Amino acid sequence: MSTVVDPPEDLLASLRKSAFRPSRTRGQHFLNDPSIARRIVEAAGVTNRTHVLEIGPGTGALTRHLVARAGSITAVEIDERLARVLREAYGRYDHVDILHGDVLDLNLSDLVESSGEAELVLVANLPYGITGPVLDRLITYRGGITRAVIMVQHEVGGRLTASPGTKAYGAITAIMAYHYDVASLFRVGSDRFVPRPAVDSVVLRLAPHDRPPVDVRDAALLTVLIKAAFQHRRKMLHHAVNRLAPGSAGHLSDRTGINLKRRGETLDLGEFAALADALRDYRDNPRDHS
Ligand code: SAM
């Protein structure tokens, strides 16, 4: 089987002739380098047993590689015009479904269910405006998603792979690290896109952990604690824990050995987990600590 299924012609060039103007607000920076498109699809490990969810197929830079490899594809494009030309190009393939709409309105539970035995893999050159909500959905649906290979702004990639104590380390770093193994694969220069964006991008692979990397009794409380710890980055941790459970700081510090004069940005995931367990215990048995 060929590795590329070409649309009848260069979609972007033909759209341009008919006065199509890429939209900045929709993050329409189209990948213009076939070798990078190929590397992204290869990194996604797509086979005929894969159901691909592609977010924002645009002018088909990734889609054309996916169509030849995937068992099935659901591609969701918010731009009516792009969705139409993609349907014209790929409508003849039974295994390709081009949906016109906002991917944030897509019912992911249904998609996970309809994937059945097939693995569900997200592949996307993400429009930067929806990166946060897409990461939230990856967390919510981690049980149904086999992996994700996504291109994001370089700075976002730096945040998702940052180490404790660095400027880039934040709540999203620690929360994603609890749910996913996040690997930074390669950087893509801004000159590889049309129109050219202001910043470079990076391709990430996210694979949900079979088992979380740290044990914690209440994963929801871990998330609440991490968010609280980063809400005021410059403040010492005891402010955050006392906000969550008034008067708990002394107990939590004794129980975990963690100095709560530290700032949240210095804690690794294991330390957050230890604090979350102590906080759970404090909340469950408040009288034991009075
Ligand atoms: N995949 C193409 C590529 O690699 O060249 C296009 C990527 S471009 C960065 C992002 C695409 O996502 C655009 O085609 C844009 O119209 C689409 N898009 C933006 N917001 C969207 C949303 N909420 N739901 C679905 N598609 C969206």
Coordinates of C-alpha atoms and ligand atoms in Angstrom, one line a residue:
M1 CA 0.0 0.0 0.0
S2 CA 1.2 3.5 -0.8
T3 CA 2.2 5.6 2.2
V4 CA 0.5 8.8 1.0
V5 CA -3.0 9.3 -0.4
D6 CA -2.9 12.5 -2.3
P7 CA -5.7 14.9 -2.5
P8 CA -6.4 15.7 -6.2
E9 CA -4.2 18.8 -5.9
D10 CA -2.5 21.0 -3.4
L11 CA -5.4 22.0 -1.3
L12 CA -3.9 25.2 0.1
A13 CA -2.8 26.4 -3.3
S14 CA -6.2 25.8 -4.7
L15 CA -8.0 27.4 -1.7
R16 CA -5.8 30.5 -2.1
K17 CA -6.8 30.9 -5.7
S18 CA -10.4 31.1 -4.5
A19 CA -9.6 33.9 -2.0
F20 CA -9.3 31.7 1.1
R21 CA -7.5 33.6 3.9
P22 CA -6.1 31.5 6.8
S23 CA -7.6 32.5 10.1
R24 CA -5.2 33.5 12.9
T25 CA -7.9 33.0 15.6
R26 CA -8.4 29.4 14.4
G27 CA -4.7 28.8 14.6
Q28 CA -4.5 28.1 10.9
H29 CA -0.7 27.6 10.3
F30 CA -0.5 24.8 7.9
L31 CA 2.4 22.4 7.9
N32 CA 4.3 22.7 4.7
D33 CA 6.9 20.0 5.1
P34 CA 6.0 16.5 4.0
S35 CA 9.0 14.9 5.7
I36 CA 7.8 16.3 9.1
A37 CA 4.3 15.2 8.5
R38 CA 5.6 11.7 7.8
R39 CA 7.7 11.7 11.0
I40 CA 4.7 12.8 13.1
V41 CA 2.5 10.0 11.6
E42 CA 5.3 7.4 12.1
A43 CA 5.7 8.5 15.7
A44 CA 2.0 8.0 16.2
G45 CA 2.5 4.3 15.4
V46 CA -0.7 4.2 13.3
T47 CA -1.6 0.8 11.8
N48 CA -4.7 -0.8 10.3
R49 CA -5.8 -1.6 13.9
T50 CA -5.8 2.1 14.8
H51 CA -8.8 4.5 15.0
V52 CA -7.3 7.9 14.6
L53 CA -8.8 11.1 15.9
E54 CA -7.3 14.0 14.0
I55 CA -8.0 17.4 15.4
G56 CA -8.0 20.2 12.7
P57 CA -7.0 18.4 9.5
G58 CA -6.8 21.7 7.8
T59 CA -5.4 21.2 4.3
G60 CA -4.7 17.6 4.9
A61 CA -0.9 17.7 5.6
L62 CA -1.2 14.9 8.2
T63 CA -4.4 13.4 6.9
R64 CA -2.9 12.3 3.6
H65 CA -0.4 10.1 5.5
L66 CA -3.0 8.9 7.9
V67 CA -5.5 7.8 5.3
A68 CA -3.1 5.2 3.8
R69 CA -2.2 3.7 7.2
A70 CA -5.1 3.9 9.7
G71 CA -7.9 1.4 10.1
S72 CA -10.3 4.3 10.4
I73 CA -10.1 8.1 10.9
T74 CA -12.4 10.7 12.5
A75 CA -11.1 14.1 11.5
V76 CA -12.8 17.1 13.0
E77 CA -12.4 20.5 11.3
I78 CA -14.0 23.7 12.5
D79 CA -13.6 25.5 9.2
E80 CA -16.5 24.7 6.9
R81 CA -14.6 25.4 3.8
L82 CA -11.7 23.2 4.7
A83 CA -14.0 20.4 5.8
R84 CA -15.8 20.6 2.5
V85 CA -12.6 20.3 0.4
L86 CA -11.3 17.5 2.6
R87 CA -14.6 15.7 2.1
E88 CA -14.2 16.1 -1.7
A89 CA -10.7 14.7 -1.5
Y90 CA -11.3 11.8 0.9
G91 CA -15.1 11.2 0.8
R92 CA -14.6 8.2 -1.4
Y93 CA -12.8 6.3 1.4
D94 CA -15.2 4.4 3.7
H95 CA -12.7 4.4 6.6
V96 CA -12.4 8.2 6.6
D97 CA -15.0 10.4 8.4
I98 CA -14.5 14.2 8.0
L99 CA -16.7 16.0 10.5
H100 CA -17.3 19.7 10.3
G101 CA -17.5 21.3 13.8
D102 CA -15.7 22.2 17.0
V103 CA -13.7 19.3 18.4
L104 CA -14.5 20.5 21.9
D105 CA -18.2 19.6 21.2
L106 CA -17.3 16.1 20.1
N107 CA -18.6 13.4 22.4
L108 CA -15.4 11.5 23.2
S109 CA -17.2 8.8 25.2
D110 CA -19.0 7.9 22.0
L111 CA -15.8 7.9 20.0
V112 CA -14.0 5.7 22.6
E113 CA -17.0 3.3 22.5
S114 CA -17.2 3.2 18.7
S115 CA -13.5 2.5 18.5
G116 CA -14.2 -1.0 20.0
E117 CA -11.2 -3.2 19.9
A118 CA -9.2 -0.8 17.8
E119 CA -6.7 1.4 19.7
L120 CA -7.7 5.1 19.7
V121 CA -4.8 7.5 18.8
L122 CA -5.0 11.2 18.8
V123 CA -2.9 12.9 16.1
A124 CA -2.9 16.7 15.7
N125 CA -1.0 19.8 14.8
L126 CA -3.0 21.5 17.4
P127 CA -4.5 25.0 16.9
Y128 CA -2.8 26.8 19.9
G129 CA -6.1 28.3 21.1
I130 CA -7.5 24.9 22.2
T131 CA -4.4 23.3 23.7
G132 CA -5.5 23.6 27.3
P133 CA -9.0 22.2 26.8
V134 CA -7.6 19.3 24.6
L135 CA -5.1 18.4 27.5
D136 CA -8.0 18.5 29.9
R137 CA -9.9 16.0 27.7
L138 CA -6.9 13.8 27.4
I139 CA -6.9 13.6 31.2
T140 CA -10.6 12.9 31.4
Y141 CA -10.5 10.2 28.7
R142 CA -7.1 8.7 29.5
G143 CA -8.7 5.2 30.0
G144 CA -9.9 5.2 26.4
I145 CA -7.0 6.8 24.6
T146 CA -4.0 4.6 23.6
R147 CA -1.7 7.5 22.9
A148 CA -1.5 11.0 21.5
V149 CA 1.1 12.6 19.2
I150 CA 0.5 16.3 19.1
M151 CA 2.4 19.3 17.8
V152 CA 2.2 22.3 20.2
Q153 CA 3.9 25.6 20.6
H154 CA 7.5 25.1 21.8
E155 CA 6.9 26.9 25.1
V156 CA 3.9 24.6 25.9
G157 CA 6.0 21.6 25.2
G158 CA 8.6 23.0 27.6
R159 CA 6.0 23.3 30.3
L160 CA 4.7 19.8 29.9
T161 CA 8.2 18.3 30.2
A162 CA 9.7 20.7 32.8
S163 CA 11.5 19.6 36.0
P164 CA 10.6 20.8 39.5
G165 CA 12.3 24.0 40.5
T166 CA 12.4 25.4 37.0
K167 CA 10.4 28.4 35.7
A168 CA 8.5 26.3 33.2
Y169 CA 7.3 23.8 35.9
G170 CA 3.7 24.4 36.7
A171 CA 0.4 22.7 37.8
I172 CA -0.1 21.3 34.3
T173 CA 3.4 19.7 34.3
A174 CA 2.7 17.8 37.6
I175 CA -0.9 16.9 36.7
M176 CA -0.1 15.6 33.3
A177 CA 2.9 13.7 34.7
Y178 CA 0.6 11.8 37.0
H179 CA -1.6 10.6 34.1
Y180 CA 0.7 10.4 31.2
D181 CA 4.3 9.7 30.2
V182 CA 5.1 12.8 28.2
A183 CA 8.0 12.7 25.7
S184 CA 9.3 15.6 23.6
L185 CA 10.2 14.1 20.2
F186 CA 11.5 16.9 18.0
R187 CA 11.3 20.6 17.4
V188 CA 9.8 22.1 14.3
G189 CA 10.9 25.5 13.1
S190 CA 8.3 28.2 12.4
D191 CA 9.5 28.3 8.8
R192 CA 7.9 24.9 8.2
F193 CA 4.4 26.4 8.3
V194 CA 2.3 28.6 6.0
P195 CA 1.5 31.2 7.1
R196 CA 4.5 31.4 9.4
P197 CA 3.6 31.5 13.1
A198 CA 5.6 33.7 15.6
V199 CA 7.2 30.7 17.4
D200 CA 8.6 27.3 16.8
S201 CA 6.6 24.1 17.7
V202 CA 7.5 20.8 19.2
V203 CA 6.1 17.3 18.7
L204 CA 5.1 15.4 21.9
R205 CA 4.1 11.9 22.5
L206 CA 1.8 11.2 25.4
A207 CA 1.1 7.7 26.6
P208 CA -1.2 7.1 29.6
H209 CA 0.5 5.3 32.4
D210 CA -0.6 1.7 33.0
R211 CA -0.2 2.5 36.7
P212 CA 0.3 6.0 38.0
P213 CA 3.9 6.8 38.8
V214 CA 3.1 7.5 42.4
D215 CA 0.6 6.0 44.8
V216 CA -2.0 8.4 46.1
R217 CA -5.3 7.6 47.9
D218 CA -7.3 10.4 46.4
A219 CA -6.3 11.4 42.8
A220 CA -8.9 14.2 42.7
L221 CA -7.5 15.8 45.9
L222 CA -4.0 15.5 44.4
T223 CA -5.1 17.7 41.5
V224 CA -6.8 20.2 43.8
L225 CA -3.7 20.4 45.9
I226 CA -1.4 20.9 42.9
K227 CA -3.6 23.6 41.5
A228 CA -3.7 25.4 44.9
A229 CA 0.1 25.2 45.3
F230 CA 0.6 26.9 41.9
Q231 CA -2.2 29.5 42.3
H232 CA 0.2 31.9 43.9
R233 CA 3.5 30.7 42.7
R234 CA 5.6 33.0 44.9
K235 CA 3.8 32.1 48.2
M236 CA 5.0 29.4 50.6
L237 CA 3.1 26.1 50.5
H238 CA 1.5 26.5 54.0
H239 CA -0.8 29.2 52.6
A240 CA -2.2 26.8 50.0
V241 CA -2.7 23.8 52.4
N242 CA -4.3 26.1 55.1
R243 CA -6.7 27.4 52.4
L244 CA -7.7 23.8 51.6
A245 CA -7.9 22.7 55.3
P246 CA -7.6 25.5 57.8
G247 CA -5.0 24.8 60.5
S248 CA -3.6 21.7 58.8
A249 CA -0.1 22.9 57.8
G250 CA 1.6 21.8 61.1
H251 CA 0.2 18.3 60.9
L252 CA 1.0 17.9 57.2
S253 CA 4.5 19.1 57.7
D254 CA 5.1 16.7 60.6
R255 CA 3.5 13.8 58.8
T256 CA 5.4 14.1 55.5
G257 CA 8.7 15.8 56.6
I258 CA 8.1 18.4 53.9
N259 CA 9.0 21.9 54.9
L260 CA 5.9 24.0 54.0
K261 CA 7.9 27.2 53.8
R262 CA 9.0 25.8 50.4
R263 CA 7.1 26.9 47.3
G264 CA 4.9 24.6 45.3
E265 CA 7.2 24.9 42.3
T266 CA 10.0 23.0 44.1
L267 CA 7.9 19.9 44.9
D268 CA 8.1 16.8 42.7
L269 CA 5.1 14.5 42.1
G270 CA 6.0 12.1 44.9
E271 CA 6.1 15.0 47.4
F272 CA 2.7 16.3 46.2
A273 CA 1.3 12.8 46.6
A274 CA 2.6 12.5 50.1
L275 CA 1.0 15.8 51.0
A276 CA -2.3 14.9 49.4
D277 CA -2.4 11.6 51.4
A278 CA -1.7 13.6 54.6
L279 CA -4.4 16.1 53.7
R280 CA -6.9 13.3 53.0
D281 CA -6.1 11.9 56.4
Y282 CA -6.5 15.3 58.1
R283 CA -9.8 15.9 56.4
D284 CA -11.1 12.4 57.2
N285 CA -10.1 12.6 60.9
P286 CA -10.1 16.2 61.9
R287 CA -10.5 15.5 65.6
D288 CA -7.3 13.4 65.8
H289 CA -5.4 16.5 64.9
S290 CA -7.0 19.1 67.2
Ligands
SAM1 N1 -3.4 19.6 10.4 C1 -3.1 20.7 9.5 C2 -1.7 20.8 9.3 O1 -0.9 20.1 10.1 O2 -1.2 21.6 8.5 C3 -3.7 22.0 10.1 C4 -3.2 22.4 11.4 S1 -3.7 24.1 11.9 C5 -2.4 24.4 13.1 C6 -5.0 23.8 13.0 C7 -6.3 23.4 12.3 O3 -7.3 23.2 13.3 C8 -6.9 24.4 11.3 O4 -7.3 23.8 10.1 C9 -8.2 25.0 12.1 O5 -9.2 25.4 11.2 C10 -8.6 23.8 12.9 N2 -9.3 24.2 14.2 C11 -9.1 25.3 15.0 N3 -9.9 25.2 16.0 C12 -10.6 24.0 15.9 C13 -11.6 23.4 16.8 N4 -12.0 24.0 17.9 N5 -12.1 22.2 16.4 C14 -11.7 21.6 15.2 N6 -10.7 22.2 14.4 C15 -10.2 23.4 14.7

